[in-house]
Amino acid sequence: MREYLQDLAAKKEFTGSVLAVRRGEVLVRFAAGEADEEKHIPNQPDTVFRIASVTKQFTSMIVLKLRDRGLLGLDDPVCQYLVPTYIKTCPKAWGPITIRETLIHTSGIPNIQEFPDYYAKLSEPTTTRALIQRFVHKPLNFKPGTCWQYSNSGYILAGAIIQKVTHKPYGTVLQEMIAGPLDLQHTGYSRGNPPDGYAKGYFTVGTPAPPISGSQAFSATGIYSNVDDIARWDRAFGAHLVAPPATVKQAFTPQAACPSNGCLNLPSTAYAFGWLVDRLDGHRLRYHPGLLQGYAASNMYLPNDDIAVVVLSNVQNTDTNAIARHLATMALESSECAS
C-alpha cells in the first residue's frame, strides 16, 4: 500500500492523507504533498481537511438519532419544520416532500451546487435562511419520491430541520451528538474556516482554489475532519457506538435505487442514508465521495470485514475514489491470505 501511494505521490497524482484500518490494525497511514504551498507546510497523517460530501453521512445520522429521540419522523413533511423560521410559506410543490426524501436525494429539489452562481458565492458568508431562499422558488425536477437525483439542497433543508428541532446551531449539534461522544477531536463544523493548520484547497497542484465559507457548504458539505477521525467514525458503526444496532442497520440499508450508471456515476446499486451501497469482490461496501472547490475525499467502509479506508485530498482533481477502492481491494486480498 505504501509503495502504491508513494508512486502516486511521486507522479503528483496524490496530495493529502490516507488511512487504511482492518479490525483495528493500521495497514497504512500516509501523507504526501503540501497543506499550504505558499508557506511550504507539508500534509501530515493528522492534517485536517474539508471532507465535502462525506458530511452527508454525519447529517443523516444526526437526523436518525433525532428520530430515535422522538423529535421528528423520517416521513414527516419538511414544510412543518421550515415555516416560519426559514421560509414564510412553503411552495405547493414541496407539500409532499419528506425528511427522508431530502436525505436520500429523491425530493426533486434542484441541486444548489449546479446553479450558475454557486461557486462565485462559495467564499461569501451567508445564513441558512438565505441559502434556502436560493432554491425555494425553483420548480422541482420531478415529482417527489419518483426518481433519484443528487441534491445538496435537500441536505441544506435537513440541516435547517436539525437546527429547528434542537434549537441549536448545526455545529453544536454535531459536537454534542457525534464528535464529542465518539471522541472525534479534529471533526467539526465552522461557519467560516476550519481551525488553523487545516489543508488549504487547490484545483490542481500549484493552482490555489478560493476559500470556502463553511456557512455556504453547511450541512451538505461543510464538515472538516482528518483520516483518523473518519476511520474512527466508520468503526463506530461496526461497534454500534454511534447509534443502536437497528439505527446503524437502517443507515446502511438501501433507500433509493441508483440510476443505471450508478449514483454519482460511481459503482453502486442504491443510496442509503449518506452512504452509497455497493459490493467489492463480493463483500458489502458502504462509501461516499466528496468533491468541493479545492478538495476531494472518499470514505469506504466494509462492515462485514471491519475495513475502513479514508482518502482525503486538498487537490480537487485527485481521484480519491479510485485510490480508496484500490486500497480496499488490497486490504481484502491480504485479509484472505492471512486467513
Short mmCIF file of C-alpha atoms in Angstrom, two decimals:
data_model
loop_
_atom_site.label_atom_id
_atom_site.label_comp_id
_atom_site.label_asym_id
_atom_site.label_seq_id
_atom_site.Cartn_x
_atom_site.Cartn_y
_atom_site.Cartn_z
CA MET A 1 0.00 0.00 0.00
CA ARG A 2 2.78 2.40 0.93
CA GLU A 3 4.63 1.72 -2.34
CA TYR A 4 1.43 2.34 -4.31
CA LEU A 5 0.83 5.66 -2.53
CA GLN A 6 4.46 6.74 -2.80
CA ASP A 7 4.32 6.08 -6.53
CA LEU A 8 1.16 8.20 -6.88
CA ALA A 9 2.73 10.99 -4.84
CA ALA A 10 5.91 10.91 -6.94
CA LYS A 11 3.78 11.32 -10.08
CA LYS A 12 1.92 14.24 -8.42
CA GLU A 13 -1.29 12.15 -8.57
CA PHE A 14 -1.84 12.22 -4.83
CA THR A 15 -1.65 15.05 -2.34
CA GLY A 16 -3.33 14.54 1.04
CA SER A 17 -3.67 11.94 3.79
CA VAL A 18 -4.65 8.26 3.77
CA LEU A 19 -5.56 5.73 6.44
CA ALA A 20 -6.49 2.08 5.97
CA VAL A 21 -7.51 0.04 9.02
CA ARG A 22 -8.58 -3.60 9.26
CA ARG A 23 -10.14 -4.83 12.52
CA GLY A 24 -8.33 -2.09 14.39
CA GLU A 25 -4.92 -2.78 12.82
CA VAL A 26 -3.42 0.12 10.85
CA LEU A 27 -2.44 -1.16 7.40
CA VAL A 28 -1.16 2.16 6.14
CA ARG A 29 -1.16 5.76 7.42
CA PHE A 30 0.35 8.07 4.85
CA ALA A 31 0.57 11.71 3.82
CA ALA A 32 2.04 13.50 0.80
CA GLY A 33 2.27 16.95 -0.72
CA GLU A 34 1.67 20.29 0.91
CA ALA A 35 -1.14 21.51 3.13
CA ASP A 36 -0.08 25.08 2.31
CA GLU A 37 2.06 25.52 -0.81
CA GLU A 38 2.75 29.20 -0.14
CA LYS A 39 4.17 28.50 3.35
CA HIS A 40 5.56 25.07 2.37
CA ILE A 41 3.71 23.31 5.18
CA PRO A 42 3.54 19.57 4.41
CA ASN A 43 0.47 17.42 4.79
CA GLN A 44 0.72 15.12 7.81
CA PRO A 45 -1.30 11.97 8.57
CA ASP A 46 -3.31 14.02 11.12
CA THR A 47 -3.85 17.11 8.92
CA VAL A 48 -7.42 18.43 8.87
CA PHE A 49 -9.24 18.67 5.52
CA ARG A 50 -12.64 19.74 4.34
CA ILE A 51 -14.43 16.44 3.70
CA ALA A 52 -17.04 17.88 1.31
CA SER A 53 -19.97 15.48 0.77
CA VAL A 54 -18.71 12.89 3.26
CA THR A 55 -20.53 15.42 5.50
CA LYS A 56 -23.80 13.79 4.40
CA GLN A 57 -23.12 10.68 6.49
CA PHE A 58 -22.97 12.83 9.61
CA THR A 59 -26.06 14.89 8.79
CA SER A 60 -28.05 11.73 8.07
CA MET A 61 -27.00 10.07 11.32
CA ILE A 62 -27.91 13.18 13.33
CA VAL A 63 -31.40 13.07 11.77
CA LEU A 64 -31.73 9.35 12.56
CA LYS A 65 -30.66 9.97 16.16
CA LEU A 66 -33.15 12.84 16.49
CA ARG A 67 -35.82 10.46 15.15
CA ASP A 68 -34.79 7.98 17.85
CA ARG A 69 -35.35 10.72 20.43
CA GLY A 70 -38.82 11.39 19.09
CA LEU A 71 -38.03 14.91 17.86
CA LEU A 72 -39.01 14.21 14.25
CA GLY A 73 -40.25 11.50 11.91
CA LEU A 74 -38.45 10.50 8.72
CA ASP A 75 -41.70 10.63 6.77
CA ASP A 76 -42.80 13.96 8.21
CA PRO A 77 -43.31 16.68 5.59
CA VAL A 78 -40.39 19.13 5.61
CA CYS A 79 -42.67 22.14 5.44
CA GLN A 80 -43.90 21.87 9.01
CA TYR A 81 -40.30 22.39 10.22
CA LEU A 82 -39.34 25.17 7.80
CA VAL A 83 -42.25 27.59 8.24
CA PRO A 84 -41.96 30.27 9.58
CA THR A 85 -38.34 30.01 10.81
CA TYR A 86 -36.74 29.67 7.38
CA ILE A 87 -39.47 30.49 4.84
CA LYS A 88 -42.75 32.39 5.14
CA THR A 89 -44.77 29.85 3.20
CA CYS A 90 -43.94 26.51 1.62
CA PRO A 91 -44.25 26.13 -2.15
CA LYS A 92 -47.21 23.96 -3.04
CA ALA A 93 -44.88 21.53 -4.86
CA TRP A 94 -42.94 20.99 -1.62
CA GLY A 95 -46.05 19.80 0.23
CA PRO A 96 -45.39 16.04 -0.20
CA ILE A 97 -41.59 16.21 0.35
CA THR A 98 -40.48 14.28 3.43
CA ILE A 99 -37.35 14.48 5.56
CA ARG A 100 -36.38 11.03 4.29
CA GLU A 101 -36.51 12.25 0.68
CA THR A 102 -34.12 15.12 1.42
CA LEU A 103 -31.58 12.62 2.82
CA ILE A 104 -31.80 10.04 0.02
CA HIS A 105 -31.93 12.51 -2.91
CA THR A 106 -35.47 11.77 -4.08
CA SER A 107 -37.03 15.16 -3.22
CA GLY A 108 -36.83 16.61 -6.74
CA ILE A 109 -35.42 19.88 -5.41
CA PRO A 110 -32.76 21.25 -7.81
CA ASN A 111 -29.18 20.92 -6.60
CA ILE A 112 -27.89 24.32 -5.45
CA GLN A 113 -24.35 23.25 -6.38
CA GLU A 114 -25.37 23.25 -10.04
CA PHE A 115 -26.64 26.84 -10.00
CA PRO A 116 -24.54 29.21 -12.20
CA ASP A 117 -23.66 31.45 -9.23
CA TYR A 118 -22.86 28.67 -6.74
CA TYR A 119 -19.06 28.81 -6.90
CA ALA A 120 -19.00 32.60 -7.20
CA LYS A 121 -20.78 32.83 -3.83
CA LEU A 122 -18.94 29.98 -2.10
CA SER A 123 -16.49 32.30 -0.33
CA GLU A 124 -19.19 34.70 0.94
CA PRO A 125 -20.69 34.30 4.43
CA THR A 126 -24.41 33.51 4.37
CA THR A 127 -27.24 32.25 6.56
CA THR A 128 -29.33 29.10 6.42
CA ARG A 129 -32.39 31.18 5.59
CA ALA A 130 -30.57 32.89 2.70
CA LEU A 131 -29.34 29.53 1.35
CA ILE A 132 -32.88 28.15 1.27
CA GLN A 133 -34.16 31.30 -0.45
CA ARG A 134 -31.89 30.50 -3.39
CA PHE A 135 -33.84 27.36 -4.33
CA VAL A 136 -37.22 27.59 -2.59
CA HIS A 137 -38.96 29.07 -5.64
CA LYS A 138 -37.31 26.85 -8.28
CA PRO A 139 -39.58 24.27 -9.93
CA LEU A 140 -38.97 20.67 -8.90
CA ASN A 141 -37.05 18.45 -11.31
CA PHE A 142 -39.55 15.61 -10.77
CA LYS A 143 -42.42 14.54 -8.54
CA PRO A 144 -41.04 13.79 -5.04
CA GLY A 145 -40.19 10.14 -4.45
CA THR A 146 -40.21 9.12 -8.13
CA CYS A 147 -36.52 9.49 -9.11
CA TRP A 148 -33.01 9.67 -7.66
CA GLN A 149 -31.08 12.87 -8.33
CA TYR A 150 -28.27 14.15 -6.14
CA SER A 151 -29.15 17.38 -4.37
CA ASN A 152 -27.17 19.36 -1.82
CA SER A 153 -30.31 21.46 -1.41
CA GLY A 154 -32.06 18.58 0.32
CA TYR A 155 -29.23 18.30 2.82
CA ILE A 156 -29.38 22.05 3.49
CA LEU A 157 -33.05 21.55 4.43
CA ALA A 158 -32.06 18.62 6.66
CA GLY A 159 -29.56 20.88 8.44
CA ALA A 160 -32.22 23.54 8.89
CA ILE A 161 -34.58 20.95 10.40
CA ILE A 162 -31.82 19.75 12.76
CA GLN A 163 -31.42 23.34 14.00
CA LYS A 164 -35.19 23.80 14.27
CA VAL A 165 -35.91 20.76 16.46
CA THR A 166 -32.81 21.09 18.67
CA HIS A 167 -32.88 24.92 18.94
CA LYS A 168 -29.10 24.81 18.47
CA PRO A 169 -26.65 25.58 15.64
CA TYR A 170 -25.71 22.67 13.38
CA GLY A 171 -22.08 22.67 14.56
CA THR A 172 -23.14 22.46 18.21
CA VAL A 173 -25.43 19.50 17.49
CA LEU A 174 -22.64 17.76 15.56
CA GLN A 175 -20.32 18.18 18.54
CA GLU A 176 -22.87 17.11 21.16
CA MET A 177 -24.34 14.12 19.32
CA ILE A 178 -21.39 12.72 17.36
CA ALA A 179 -17.94 14.32 17.63
CA GLY A 180 -17.96 14.56 21.43
CA PRO A 181 -19.33 11.10 22.30
CA LEU A 182 -17.09 9.37 19.71
CA ASP A 183 -14.03 11.43 20.71
CA LEU A 184 -13.55 12.82 17.20
CA GLN A 185 -11.21 15.56 18.33
CA HIS A 186 -10.48 17.00 14.88
CA THR A 187 -14.00 16.89 13.46
CA GLY A 188 -16.35 19.83 13.41
CA TYR A 189 -18.23 22.48 11.51
CA SER A 190 -17.35 26.16 11.33
CA ARG A 191 -19.36 28.86 9.59
CA GLY A 192 -16.00 30.29 8.46
CA ASN A 193 -12.78 28.30 8.08
CA PRO A 194 -11.68 25.11 9.83
CA PRO A 195 -9.18 25.58 12.72
CA ASP A 196 -5.67 26.86 11.98
CA GLY A 197 -3.42 24.33 10.29
CA TYR A 198 -6.05 22.84 8.01
CA ALA A 199 -5.08 21.96 4.46
CA LYS A 200 -5.70 24.81 2.01
CA GLY A 201 -7.58 23.80 -1.14
CA TYR A 202 -6.14 23.62 -4.68
CA PHE A 203 -7.76 22.93 -8.06
CA THR A 204 -4.54 21.24 -9.18
CA VAL A 205 -1.08 21.18 -7.63
CA GLY A 206 0.14 24.77 -7.79
CA THR A 207 -3.28 26.29 -8.51
CA PRO A 208 -4.96 27.58 -5.33
CA ALA A 209 -8.75 27.45 -5.06
CA PRO A 210 -10.65 30.34 -3.47
CA PRO A 211 -11.51 29.81 0.20
CA ILE A 212 -14.85 28.26 1.14
CA SER A 213 -17.23 29.79 3.66
CA GLY A 214 -18.49 26.99 5.86
CA SER A 215 -21.85 28.75 6.04
CA GLN A 216 -22.29 28.18 2.28
CA ALA A 217 -21.34 24.49 2.48
CA PHE A 218 -23.40 23.97 5.67
CA SER A 219 -24.88 20.53 6.43
CA ALA A 220 -24.37 19.26 2.86
CA THR A 221 -20.61 19.68 2.50
CA GLY A 222 -19.34 21.78 5.41
CA ILE A 223 -17.68 19.41 7.90
CA TYR A 224 -13.90 19.24 8.38
CA SER A 225 -12.03 16.23 9.77
CA ASN A 226 -8.93 14.08 9.40
CA VAL A 227 -8.34 10.46 8.38
CA ASP A 228 -8.03 9.20 11.97
CA ASP A 229 -11.41 10.61 12.98
CA ILE A 230 -13.18 9.38 9.84
CA ALA A 231 -11.86 5.83 10.33
CA ARG A 232 -12.98 6.02 13.97
CA TRP A 233 -16.39 7.18 12.74
CA ASP A 234 -16.63 4.22 10.34
CA ARG A 235 -15.71 1.72 13.03
CA ALA A 236 -18.24 3.29 15.42
CA PHE A 237 -20.90 1.95 13.02
CA GLY A 238 -19.49 -1.56 13.23
CA ALA A 239 -19.26 -1.39 17.01
CA HIS A 240 -22.72 0.26 17.30
CA LEU A 241 -21.14 3.10 19.27
CA VAL A 242 -22.64 5.81 17.08
CA ALA A 243 -26.22 4.54 17.50
CA PRO A 244 -28.16 1.39 18.47
CA PRO A 245 -27.86 -1.62 16.10
CA ALA A 246 -31.27 -1.02 14.49
CA THR A 247 -30.37 2.59 13.65
CA VAL A 248 -26.95 1.63 12.26
CA LYS A 249 -28.61 -1.06 10.15
CA GLN A 250 -31.09 1.47 8.81
CA ALA A 251 -28.32 3.95 7.95
CA PHE A 252 -26.72 1.29 5.74
CA THR A 253 -29.98 -0.06 4.27
CA PRO A 254 -30.74 0.83 0.62
CA GLN A 255 -33.37 3.57 0.42
CA ALA A 256 -33.41 4.53 -3.26
CA ALA A 257 -32.22 2.67 -6.35
CA CYS A 258 -29.35 4.26 -8.25
CA PRO A 259 -29.59 5.16 -11.95
CA SER A 260 -28.26 2.52 -14.36
CA ASN A 261 -24.81 4.16 -14.39
CA GLY A 262 -24.68 4.22 -10.58
CA CYS A 263 -25.30 7.04 -8.13
CA LEU A 264 -22.89 9.90 -8.91
CA ASN A 265 -21.62 7.79 -11.85
CA LEU A 266 -19.80 5.58 -9.34
CA PRO A 267 -20.19 1.80 -8.83
CA SER A 268 -23.35 1.50 -6.71
CA THR A 269 -26.78 -0.08 -6.74
CA ALA A 270 -28.57 2.12 -4.21
CA TYR A 271 -28.28 5.08 -1.89
CA ALA A 272 -28.72 4.66 1.85
CA PHE A 273 -28.61 7.43 4.48
CA GLY A 274 -25.48 9.26 3.31
CA TRP A 275 -23.85 6.08 2.00
CA LEU A 276 -23.60 4.54 -1.47
CA VAL A 277 -24.43 0.83 -1.47
CA ASP A 278 -22.04 -1.45 -3.36
CA ARG A 279 -20.10 -4.70 -3.21
CA LEU A 280 -16.34 -5.06 -3.59
CA ASP A 281 -15.15 -8.52 -4.63
CA GLY A 282 -18.38 -9.88 -3.16
CA HIS A 283 -18.01 -8.03 0.16
CA ARG A 284 -20.53 -5.46 1.43
CA LEU A 285 -19.25 -1.94 0.84
CA ARG A 286 -20.67 1.35 2.05
CA TYR A 287 -18.95 4.54 0.95
CA HIS A 288 -19.33 8.16 -0.04
CA PRO A 289 -17.27 10.50 -2.18
CA GLY A 290 -16.64 14.17 -1.54
CA LEU A 291 -15.81 16.85 -4.10
CA LEU A 292 -15.83 20.58 -3.46
CA GLN A 293 -13.80 23.56 -4.63
CA GLY A 294 -10.20 22.60 -3.78
CA TYR A 295 -10.93 19.24 -2.12
CA ALA A 296 -11.64 15.60 -2.91
CA ALA A 297 -12.46 12.83 -0.45
CA SER A 298 -13.52 9.22 -0.26
CA ASN A 299 -14.64 7.26 2.80
CA MET A 300 -15.06 3.49 2.35
CA TYR A 301 -16.22 1.03 4.99
CA LEU A 302 -16.68 -2.71 4.60
CA PRO A 303 -18.89 -3.55 7.61
CA ASN A 304 -18.58 -7.35 7.49
CA ASP A 305 -14.78 -7.13 7.32
CA ASP A 306 -14.31 -4.10 9.61
CA ILE A 307 -12.14 -2.43 6.98
CA ALA A 308 -12.07 1.37 6.80
CA VAL A 309 -10.23 3.23 4.03
CA VAL A 310 -10.16 7.03 4.15
CA VAL A 311 -8.57 9.21 1.46
CA LEU A 312 -8.64 12.99 1.94
CA SER A 313 -7.04 15.40 -0.53
CA ASN A 314 -6.67 19.15 -0.78
CA VAL A 315 -6.22 18.92 -4.56
CA GLN A 316 -9.58 18.80 -6.32
CA ASN A 317 -8.55 16.76 -9.36
CA THR A 318 -7.31 13.82 -7.20
CA ASP A 319 -9.13 10.55 -7.94
CA THR A 320 -9.73 9.75 -4.28
CA ASN A 321 -12.42 7.16 -5.06
CA ALA A 322 -10.14 5.09 -7.29
CA ILE A 323 -7.34 5.27 -4.71
CA ALA A 324 -9.67 4.22 -1.87
CA ARG A 325 -11.14 1.36 -3.91
CA HIS A 326 -7.67 0.07 -4.81
CA LEU A 327 -6.56 0.17 -1.17
CA ALA A 328 -9.78 -1.52 0.00
CA THR A 329 -9.22 -4.28 -2.56
CA MET A 330 -5.66 -4.73 -1.28
CA ALA A 331 -6.94 -4.89 2.30
CA LEU A 332 -9.39 -7.64 1.34
CA GLU A 333 -6.77 -9.61 -0.58
CA SER A 334 -4.25 -9.51 2.26
CA SER A 335 -7.03 -10.47 4.67
CA GLU A 336 -7.78 -13.59 2.63
CA CYS A 337 -4.09 -14.51 2.61
CA ALA A 338 -3.95 -14.12 6.38
CA SER A 339 -6.96 -16.37 6.88
#
